[in-house]
Short mmCIF file of C-alpha atoms in Angstrom, two decimals:
data_model
loop_
_atom_site.label_atom_id
_atom_site.label_comp_id
_atom_site.label_asym_id
_atom_site.label_seq_id
_atom_site.Cartn_x
_atom_site.Cartn_y
_atom_site.Cartn_z
CA MET A 1 65.57 80.72 96.04
CA LYS A 2 62.36 81.26 98.01
CA PHE A 3 64.18 80.09 101.18
CA ILE A 4 66.94 82.65 100.62
CA VAL A 5 64.40 85.41 100.05
CA ARG A 6 62.53 84.47 103.24
CA ARG A 7 65.77 84.44 105.24
CA LEU A 8 66.72 87.87 103.95
CA ALA A 9 63.27 89.21 104.74
CA ALA A 10 63.51 87.81 108.27
CA LEU A 11 66.71 89.74 109.01
CA SER A 12 66.39 92.68 111.36
CA SER A 13 66.77 96.14 109.86
CA ASP A 14 70.26 96.47 111.38
CA HIS A 15 71.43 93.22 109.78
CA ARG A 16 70.05 94.49 106.50
CA ARG A 17 71.88 97.79 106.96
CA ILE A 18 75.17 95.94 107.31
CA ALA A 19 74.37 93.59 104.44
CA SER A 20 73.29 96.35 102.06
CA GLY A 21 76.23 98.54 103.07
CA ALA A 22 78.63 95.62 102.60
CA ALA A 23 77.14 94.93 99.17
CA ARG A 24 77.69 98.53 98.11
CA VAL A 25 81.22 98.55 99.48
CA ALA A 26 82.00 95.22 97.80
CA PHE A 27 80.67 96.53 94.49
CA PHE A 28 82.75 99.69 94.74
CA LEU A 29 85.77 97.69 95.85
CA LEU A 30 85.36 95.31 92.94
CA ILE A 31 85.38 98.20 90.48
CA GLY A 32 88.33 99.74 92.27
CA LYS A 33 90.22 96.48 92.36
CA PHE A 34 89.67 96.01 88.65
CA ALA A 35 91.23 99.43 88.15
CA GLY A 36 94.06 98.44 90.47
CA ALA A 37 94.53 95.15 88.64
CA ALA A 38 94.70 96.95 85.31
CA LYS A 39 97.33 99.26 86.77
CA GLU A 40 99.35 96.32 88.08
CA MET A 41 99.11 94.58 84.70
CA ALA A 42 100.45 97.70 83.01
CA VAL A 43 103.24 98.07 85.58
CA ALA A 44 104.17 94.40 85.24
CA TYR A 45 104.21 94.69 81.46
CA ARG A 46 106.42 97.79 81.45
CA TYR A 47 108.68 97.07 84.43
CA GLY A 48 108.46 93.35 85.27
CA VAL A 49 110.40 92.32 88.40
CA SER A 50 113.02 95.05 88.27
CA ASN A 51 114.74 97.89 90.11
CA ALA A 52 111.83 100.21 89.27
CA THR A 53 109.23 97.95 90.89
CA ASP A 54 111.53 97.36 93.86
CA ALA A 55 111.87 101.13 94.32
CA TYR A 56 108.15 101.77 93.87
CA GLN A 57 107.08 99.06 96.30
CA PHE A 58 109.65 100.11 98.90
CA THR A 59 108.84 103.83 98.66
CA MET A 60 105.08 103.35 98.65
CA THR A 61 105.16 101.14 101.75
CA MET A 62 107.66 103.13 103.76
CA ALA A 63 106.33 106.61 102.89
CA ASN A 64 102.68 105.64 103.38
CA TRP A 65 102.99 103.79 106.65
CA LEU A 66 102.60 106.74 109.03
CA PRO A 67 99.87 108.61 107.08
CA ALA A 68 98.01 105.32 106.63
CA THR A 69 98.38 104.62 110.36
CA ILE A 70 96.89 107.98 111.29
CA VAL A 71 94.03 107.49 108.84
CA GLY A 72 93.43 104.02 110.32
CA VAL A 73 93.19 105.48 113.82
CA LEU A 74 90.85 108.25 112.71
CA GLY A 75 88.71 105.79 110.79
CA VAL A 76 88.15 103.80 113.97
CA VAL A 77 87.74 106.54 116.60
CA LEU A 78 86.29 109.37 114.50
CA ILE A 79 83.35 107.58 112.88
CA PRO A 80 81.57 106.79 116.19
CA VAL A 81 82.06 110.44 117.23
CA LEU A 82 80.61 111.67 113.95
CA VAL A 83 77.69 109.23 114.17
CA ARG A 84 76.88 110.44 117.68
CA GLY A 85 77.34 114.03 116.48
CA ARG A 86 74.16 113.73 114.45
CA TYR A 87 72.24 113.69 117.75
CA GLY A 88 73.96 116.81 119.11
CA ASN A 89 74.35 120.48 118.33
CA ARG A 90 74.88 121.05 114.62
CA ALA A 91 76.95 124.20 115.07
CA ASP A 92 79.36 122.37 117.37
CA TRP A 93 79.53 119.48 114.91
CA SER A 94 80.45 121.85 112.09
CA ARG A 95 83.10 123.57 114.22
CA PHE A 96 84.58 120.20 115.23
CA VAL A 97 84.88 119.09 111.61
CA GLY A 98 86.53 122.38 110.69
CA GLU A 99 88.98 122.14 113.59
CA ILE A 100 90.03 118.57 112.86
CA GLN A 101 90.52 119.39 109.18
CA ALA A 102 92.77 122.32 110.08
CA TRP A 103 94.95 120.20 112.35
CA ILE A 104 95.10 117.44 109.75
CA VAL A 105 96.40 119.92 107.15
CA ALA A 106 99.08 121.10 109.58
CA LEU A 107 100.08 117.52 110.40
CA GLY A 108 100.11 116.55 106.73
CA LEU A 109 102.43 119.41 105.80
CA LEU A 110 104.79 118.40 108.59
CA LEU A 111 104.80 114.76 107.48
CA ALA A 112 105.43 115.71 103.85
CA ALA A 113 108.45 117.80 104.84
CA LEU A 114 109.82 115.04 107.09
CA ILE A 115 109.47 112.36 104.41
CA TYR A 116 111.36 114.42 101.87
CA VAL A 117 114.14 115.53 104.24
CA LEU A 118 114.66 112.22 106.04
CA TRP A 119 114.39 109.86 103.06
CA PRO A 120 118.16 109.43 102.56
CA ALA A 121 118.35 108.23 106.17
CA VAL A 122 115.42 105.85 105.58
CA LEU A 123 117.25 104.35 102.61
CA ASP A 124 120.45 103.96 104.62
CA LEU A 125 118.59 102.28 107.48
CA ALA A 126 115.94 100.14 105.80
CA GLY A 127 116.90 100.08 102.13
CA ARG A 128 120.42 98.76 102.33
CA GLY A 129 119.44 95.66 100.38
CA LEU A 130 118.27 97.71 97.38
CA THR A 131 120.55 98.22 94.41
CA PRO A 132 122.05 101.71 93.83
CA GLU A 133 119.69 102.17 90.86
CA ALA A 134 116.64 101.31 92.99
CA ARG A 135 117.79 103.66 95.75
CA HIS A 136 118.11 106.52 93.25
CA MET A 137 114.62 105.80 91.89
CA SER A 138 113.23 105.71 95.41
CA ARG A 139 114.61 109.19 96.11
CA LEU A 140 112.90 110.47 92.96
CA LEU A 141 109.58 108.88 93.96
CA THR A 142 109.50 110.88 97.21
CA LEU A 143 108.62 113.90 95.05
CA ALA A 144 105.21 112.24 94.74
CA PHE A 145 104.89 110.34 98.00
CA ALA A 146 105.84 113.26 100.27
CA PRO A 147 102.86 115.44 99.21
CA ALA A 148 100.76 112.26 99.02
CA ALA A 149 101.12 112.06 102.81
CA LEU A 150 99.08 115.27 103.18
CA LEU A 151 96.57 114.16 100.57
CA THR A 152 96.14 110.77 102.27
CA LEU A 153 95.23 112.43 105.57
CA LEU A 154 92.69 114.72 103.90
CA THR A 155 91.20 111.76 102.06
CA GLY A 156 90.89 109.85 105.34
CA ILE A 157 88.95 112.67 107.02
CA SER A 158 86.55 113.01 104.09
CA GLY A 159 86.08 109.24 103.94
CA ALA A 160 85.22 109.11 107.66
CA ARG A 161 82.63 111.86 107.20
CA LEU A 162 80.98 109.91 104.39
CA ARG A 163 81.02 106.58 106.25
CA ALA A 164 79.39 108.22 109.27
CA HIS A 165 76.40 108.77 106.97
CA GLU A 166 76.68 105.14 105.75
CA ARG A 167 77.77 106.39 102.33
CA HIS A 168 80.59 104.33 100.89
CA ILE A 169 81.42 106.08 97.63
CA ASN A 170 84.88 106.79 99.09
CA THR A 171 85.65 103.11 98.55
CA LEU A 172 85.14 103.53 94.81
CA LEU A 173 87.32 106.64 94.72
CA ASP A 174 90.19 104.71 96.32
CA SER A 175 90.85 103.55 92.75
CA VAL A 176 91.60 107.05 91.42
CA PRO A 177 95.38 106.92 92.10
CA ALA A 178 95.56 103.50 90.41
CA LEU A 179 93.72 104.83 87.35
CA ALA A 180 96.04 107.82 87.13
CA ILE A 181 99.12 105.57 87.33
CA LEU A 182 97.61 103.26 84.70
CA LEU A 183 97.06 106.11 82.27
CA TRP A 184 100.56 107.52 82.81
CA VAL A 185 102.25 104.13 82.40
CA LEU A 186 100.33 103.45 79.19
CA ALA A 187 101.12 106.90 77.83
CA ASP A 188 104.83 106.63 78.59
CA GLY A 189 106.23 103.20 77.81
CA THR A 190 109.77 103.65 79.18
CA ARG A 191 110.84 100.74 81.34
CA ASP A 192 113.74 102.24 83.27
CA ASP A 193 112.14 105.59 84.15
CA VAL A 194 109.90 105.94 87.23
CA GLY A 195 108.40 109.19 85.92
CA PRO A 196 105.01 107.59 85.03
CA LEU A 197 104.76 106.10 88.53
CA LEU A 198 105.71 109.44 90.10
CA TRP A 199 103.27 111.65 88.19
CA GLY A 200 100.45 109.13 88.23
CA THR A 201 100.71 108.84 92.01
CA LEU A 202 100.78 112.59 92.62
CA VAL A 203 97.94 113.52 90.27
CA GLY A 204 95.78 110.57 91.35
CA TYR A 205 96.00 111.39 95.06
CA ALA A 206 95.25 115.06 94.37
CA ILE A 207 92.10 114.29 92.36
CA GLN A 208 90.90 111.79 94.95
CA SER A 209 91.37 114.23 97.83
CA VAL A 210 89.49 117.10 96.18
CA TRP A 211 86.66 114.85 94.98
CA LEU A 212 86.09 113.27 98.38
CA PHE A 213 86.11 116.63 100.16
CA TRP A 214 83.34 117.83 97.84
CA LEU A 215 81.25 114.69 98.46
CA ALA A 216 81.75 114.85 102.24
CA SER A 217 80.68 118.50 102.30
CA ARG A 218 77.50 117.59 100.45
CA ALA A 219 76.77 114.71 102.84
CA ASP A 220 77.26 116.85 105.96
CA GLY A 221 75.56 119.91 104.53
CA PHE A 222 78.56 122.10 105.37
CA ARG A 223 82.20 122.37 104.36
CA GLY A 224 83.63 122.58 107.84
CA ARG A 225 85.68 125.76 107.49
CA PRO A 226 89.16 125.08 108.92
CA HIS A 227 89.76 126.49 112.42
CA LEU A 228 93.13 125.88 114.04
CA SER A 229 91.69 125.64 117.56
CA TRP A 230 90.40 123.16 120.17
CA GLN A 231 87.05 124.74 121.08
CA SER A 232 84.71 121.84 120.28
CA ASP A 233 83.48 119.75 123.22
CA ARG A 234 84.24 116.58 121.29
CA TRP A 235 88.02 116.92 121.48
CA PRO A 236 88.71 115.42 124.96
CA ASP A 237 87.05 112.06 124.25
CA LEU A 238 88.47 111.88 120.73
CA ALA A 239 92.01 112.78 121.83
CA ARG A 240 91.96 110.20 124.62
CA ALA A 241 90.65 107.46 122.32
CA ALA A 242 93.01 108.40 119.48
CA GLY A 243 96.01 108.42 121.80
CA ILE A 244 95.29 104.90 122.99
CA MET A 245 94.50 103.61 119.51
CA LEU A 246 97.59 105.24 118.06
CA ILE A 247 99.76 102.98 120.21
CA GLY A 248 98.24 99.86 118.70
CA GLN A 249 98.02 101.25 115.19
CA VAL A 250 101.65 102.37 115.21
CA ALA A 251 102.65 98.88 116.30
CA MET A 252 100.57 97.27 113.55
CA SER A 253 101.70 99.83 111.00
CA PHE A 254 105.25 98.60 111.40
CA VAL A 255 104.18 95.30 109.84
CA GLY A 256 104.48 96.73 106.31
CA PRO A 257 107.92 98.31 106.83
CA ILE A 258 109.17 95.18 108.60
CA ASP A 259 108.07 93.10 105.63
CA GLN A 260 109.81 95.47 103.24
CA TYR A 261 112.96 95.49 105.37
CA THR A 262 112.95 91.69 105.60
CA ALA A 263 112.35 91.33 101.86
CA ALA A 264 115.02 93.89 100.99
CA ASN A 265 117.57 91.89 102.94
CA LEU A 266 116.56 88.70 101.12
CA GLY A 267 117.68 90.33 97.84
CA SER A 268 116.83 88.94 94.39
CA ASN A 269 113.91 91.36 93.83
CA ALA A 270 112.10 89.98 96.87
CA ASN A 271 110.37 93.35 97.41
CA ALA A 272 108.85 93.23 93.94
CA THR A 273 107.77 89.59 94.38
CA LEU A 274 106.17 90.36 97.75
CA GLY A 275 104.45 93.41 96.26
CA TYR A 276 102.88 91.52 93.36
CA ALA A 277 101.58 88.78 95.69
CA ALA A 278 100.29 91.33 98.20
CA ARG A 279 98.36 93.20 95.54
CA ILE A 280 96.47 90.09 94.49
CA LEU A 281 95.87 89.20 98.12
CA SER A 282 94.47 92.67 98.79
CA LEU A 283 91.73 91.95 96.25
CA ALA A 284 90.36 89.12 98.38
CA LEU A 285 90.96 90.96 101.65
CA GLY A 286 89.25 94.09 100.42
CA ILE A 287 86.19 92.64 98.75
CA GLY A 288 85.70 89.80 101.23
CA ALA A 289 86.32 91.42 104.60
CA ALA A 290 86.80 95.17 104.34
CA SER A 291 83.38 95.51 102.74
CA VAL A 292 81.65 94.12 105.83
CA GLY A 293 84.00 95.90 108.23
CA ARG A 294 83.48 99.31 106.64
CA ALA A 295 79.73 98.87 106.53
CA ALA A 296 79.47 97.54 110.09
CA LEU A 297 81.14 100.29 112.14
CA PRO A 298 78.56 103.08 111.64
CA VAL A 299 75.71 100.59 112.17
CA LEU A 300 77.24 99.13 115.35
CA ALA A 301 78.03 102.63 116.65
CA ASP A 302 74.40 103.60 116.07
CA ILE A 303 73.16 100.50 117.92
CA GLN A 304 75.53 101.23 120.81
CA GLY A 305 74.24 104.78 120.83
CA ARG A 306 70.71 103.43 121.25
CA GLY A 307 71.92 101.53 124.31
CA ASP A 308 71.51 97.98 122.95
CA ALA A 309 75.05 96.66 123.48
CA GLY A 310 74.01 93.02 123.90
CA TYR A 311 72.28 93.02 120.53
CA ALA A 312 75.37 94.58 118.92
CA ARG A 313 77.59 91.83 120.33
CA SER A 314 75.27 89.04 119.17
CA MET A 315 75.12 90.56 115.70
CA ALA A 316 78.92 90.93 115.45
CA LEU A 317 79.58 87.33 116.56
CA LYS A 318 77.17 85.95 113.96
CA TRP A 319 78.81 87.97 111.21
CA SER A 320 82.26 86.92 112.44
CA VAL A 321 81.50 83.19 112.17
CA LEU A 322 79.99 83.71 108.72
CA MET A 323 83.06 85.62 107.55
CA LEU A 324 85.44 83.02 109.03
CA VAL A 325 83.82 80.30 106.94
CA ALA A 326 83.79 82.52 103.85
CA GLY A 327 87.49 83.24 104.35
CA ALA A 328 88.34 79.55 104.56
CA VAL A 329 86.49 78.83 101.31
CA ALA A 330 88.23 81.77 99.62
CA ALA A 331 91.64 80.58 100.84
CA LEU A 332 91.10 77.08 99.46
CA ALA A 333 89.93 78.39 96.09
CA GLY A 334 92.81 80.85 95.96
CA TRP A 335 95.39 78.13 96.71
CA LEU A 336 94.15 76.08 93.75
CA LEU A 337 93.89 79.03 91.34
CA ALA A 338 96.99 81.01 92.38
CA PRO A 339 99.24 80.17 89.36
CA TRP A 340 96.39 80.81 86.93
CA GLY A 341 95.47 84.12 88.57
CA VAL A 342 99.03 85.44 88.68
CA GLY A 343 99.59 84.43 85.07
CA LEU A 344 96.35 86.03 83.94
CA LEU A 345 97.12 89.33 85.63
CA PHE A 346 100.85 89.73 85.15
CA GLN A 347 102.44 87.26 82.70
CA ARG A 348 103.18 89.44 79.69
CA GLY A 349 105.98 91.70 78.55
CA ALA A 350 108.81 91.79 81.08
CA PHE A 351 106.92 89.50 83.50
CA THR A 352 107.95 85.93 82.65
CA ALA A 353 106.49 82.47 83.35
CA GLN A 354 109.20 81.94 85.97
CA ASP A 355 108.08 85.14 87.71
CA THR A 356 104.53 83.74 87.71
CA GLN A 357 105.61 80.60 89.56
CA VAL A 358 107.59 82.54 92.15
CA VAL A 359 104.78 85.02 92.86
CA ALA A 360 102.13 82.25 92.96
CA HIS A 361 104.17 80.34 95.55
CA VAL A 362 104.37 83.41 97.80
CA LEU A 363 100.68 84.19 97.25
CA ARG A 364 99.61 80.71 98.37
CA TRP A 365 101.25 81.17 101.75
CA GLY A 366 99.65 84.59 102.05
CA LEU A 367 96.20 83.02 101.71
CA VAL A 368 96.61 81.46 105.17
CA GLN A 369 95.58 84.78 106.69
CA LEU A 370 92.21 85.01 104.89
CA PRO A 371 89.91 83.13 107.34
CA PHE A 372 91.28 84.93 110.39
CA TYR A 373 91.32 88.35 108.73
CA PHE A 374 87.77 87.85 107.49
CA GLY A 375 86.57 86.77 110.92
CA VAL A 376 88.33 89.38 113.04
CA LEU A 377 87.44 92.56 111.17
CA ILE A 378 83.80 92.68 112.30
CA LEU A 379 84.91 92.12 115.91
CA VAL A 380 87.32 95.03 115.60
CA GLN A 381 84.41 97.25 114.59
CA LEU A 382 82.39 96.01 117.58
CA LEU A 383 85.09 96.90 120.10
CA ALA A 384 85.57 100.26 118.41
CA SER A 385 81.85 101.02 118.74
CA GLN A 386 82.17 100.13 122.46
CA ASN A 387 85.19 102.45 122.92
CA ARG A 388 87.38 99.54 124.10
CA TYR A 389 90.47 101.12 122.60
CA THR A 390 92.86 100.00 125.33
CA LEU A 391 92.11 96.33 124.69
CA MET A 392 92.46 96.89 120.96
CA ALA A 393 95.84 98.54 121.47
CA VAL A 394 97.09 95.68 123.66
CA ILE A 395 96.05 93.09 121.06
CA ALA A 396 97.69 95.12 118.29
CA VAL A 397 101.00 95.31 120.16
CA ALA A 398 100.89 91.55 120.79
CA ASN A 399 100.22 90.98 117.08
CA PHE A 400 103.19 93.13 116.08
CA LEU A 401 105.56 91.35 118.46
CA LEU A 402 104.49 87.94 117.15
CA LYS A 403 104.85 89.13 113.56
CA ALA A 404 108.38 90.44 114.19
CA VAL A 405 109.43 87.14 115.75
CA MET A 406 107.81 85.04 113.00
CA ASN A 407 109.47 87.12 110.27
CA SER A 408 112.89 86.51 111.79
CA VAL A 409 112.19 82.78 112.08
CA LEU A 410 110.30 82.00 108.85
CA ALA A 411 111.89 84.35 106.29
CA PRO A 412 115.40 82.85 106.52
CA TRP A 413 113.85 79.38 106.25
CA MET A 414 111.15 79.92 103.58
CA GLY A 415 112.24 83.13 101.88
CA THR A 416 109.53 85.61 100.82
CA ALA A 417 106.82 83.00 101.45
CA GLY A 418 107.84 82.99 105.11
CA ILE A 419 106.95 86.68 105.37
CA MET A 420 103.44 85.89 104.16
CA LEU A 421 103.05 82.92 106.50
CA ALA A 422 104.15 85.10 109.43
CA THR A 423 101.25 87.43 108.64
CA GLY A 424 98.84 84.48 108.72
CA VAL A 425 100.10 83.46 112.16
CA MET A 426 99.68 87.04 113.35
CA TYR A 427 96.04 87.23 112.25
CA ALA A 428 95.31 83.85 113.85
CA LEU A 429 96.45 85.28 117.19
CA SER A 430 94.39 88.41 116.58
CA TYR A 431 91.23 86.42 115.90
CA VAL A 432 91.62 84.30 119.03
CA CYS A 433 92.21 87.38 121.18
CA TYR A 434 89.19 89.24 119.87
CA VAL A 435 86.85 86.27 120.24
CA VAL A 436 87.94 85.79 123.87
CA VAL A 437 87.48 89.47 124.65
CA VAL A 438 84.05 89.71 123.00
CA VAL A 439 82.72 86.51 124.60
CA ARG A 440 84.11 86.93 128.12
CA LEU A 441 83.60 90.65 128.73
CA PRO A 442 80.12 92.09 129.31
CA PRO A 443 78.82 94.22 126.44
CA SER A 444 79.02 97.94 126.97
CA GLY A 445 78.94 101.16 125.06
CA PRO A 446 78.02 104.83 125.14
CA ARG A 447 74.39 105.77 124.97
CA VAL A 448 73.69 109.04 123.21
CA ALA A 449 70.08 108.81 122.13
CA ASN A 450 67.16 108.26 124.51
CA ASP A 451 64.34 108.24 122.02
CA ALA A 452 65.36 105.33 119.83
CA SER A 453 65.00 101.63 120.30
CA ARG A 454 66.24 98.66 118.39
CA PRO A 455 64.14 97.92 115.30
CA HIS A 456 63.08 94.34 114.71
#
């Protein structure tokens, strides 16, 4: 114990910032994941592997993919801008926040309208493998997921503002939609009606969006009154970075819809099976890797802003190796405990012992991605802090192409498990690419502060 304490004390302040931020994020994620697990247990009890869960999984994935993609881009390119904004003019910073919020509202309203109007075409194109009952339920669910597109974008902006201050309470509030769905499902026990899923989703996203906006305004010290204009000096750099990143993020965002399309064409409630396995997998991915990734970006951006790019690279590589090993240990433990975990979470009510075996088999193949996902996420944050968005976009496109090929090869051979294994192969390629880029290219990054040096 004394050795561990001495090692922690010997860490530089920046390592401690990442470690303490990751601990907070992991704690919030753990609470949120417990809420999500409770929601999934309630959904499994009420709906089992059925048309309702097929419709919910399909609609959630397909309707969320573009809003989630945009939020992913903003989370990467906006946080370094906001971190550097603390060194600049406060009035311009406030105007920039107000302008980006106004454009996000406009974009969110457009996306909500498009989702609702174009959903029949989406079902005809990507949901042909769903039953007529599931297709009807999916159309009903767009009444929640169309406005949720706007709310997701607003939540993403508020979350980025909080993370720029190294405040990670937004991670805890990610569980609000799950809690709302849980309460609605428990209050209304009908199995064949998607009403509880619809209203829980809509109300949960609304509460989360309003709550995060209030917290972000307190952190910044201003609300950022919406201005539908482009007057801030920060727009050119942000637009250029976002445009490049959007290419890669759009490519990667197609992974979810491709998986849903592939599963829908496998039939036999493959969408529901994939969804249950993915939800358990997200617990490990979130707590194990996302916690470090979310905590690292503002710290690395601050170090880059101080002009110490070499130190930032060394720090990221050390964390990457540590996370790779942690991911391998988690994957091995998860492989052994998969049937027990699935049974503990889901096996009750309409979810049978046979369903447990099927979902556990798919989950085991999904665990292949853990070491590579754990290891690569910190390197993604490093390249983002260095503004290497073109390289990140190229790697993302390569990942998507490999994933599409692997899905077409492995899914017909292995069924739903092949979809999960294809994701593991994709993240292995991603990890190799990022390590090569980080090691071979010289460190670089924007310097925005001249009066700060690296603390030791």
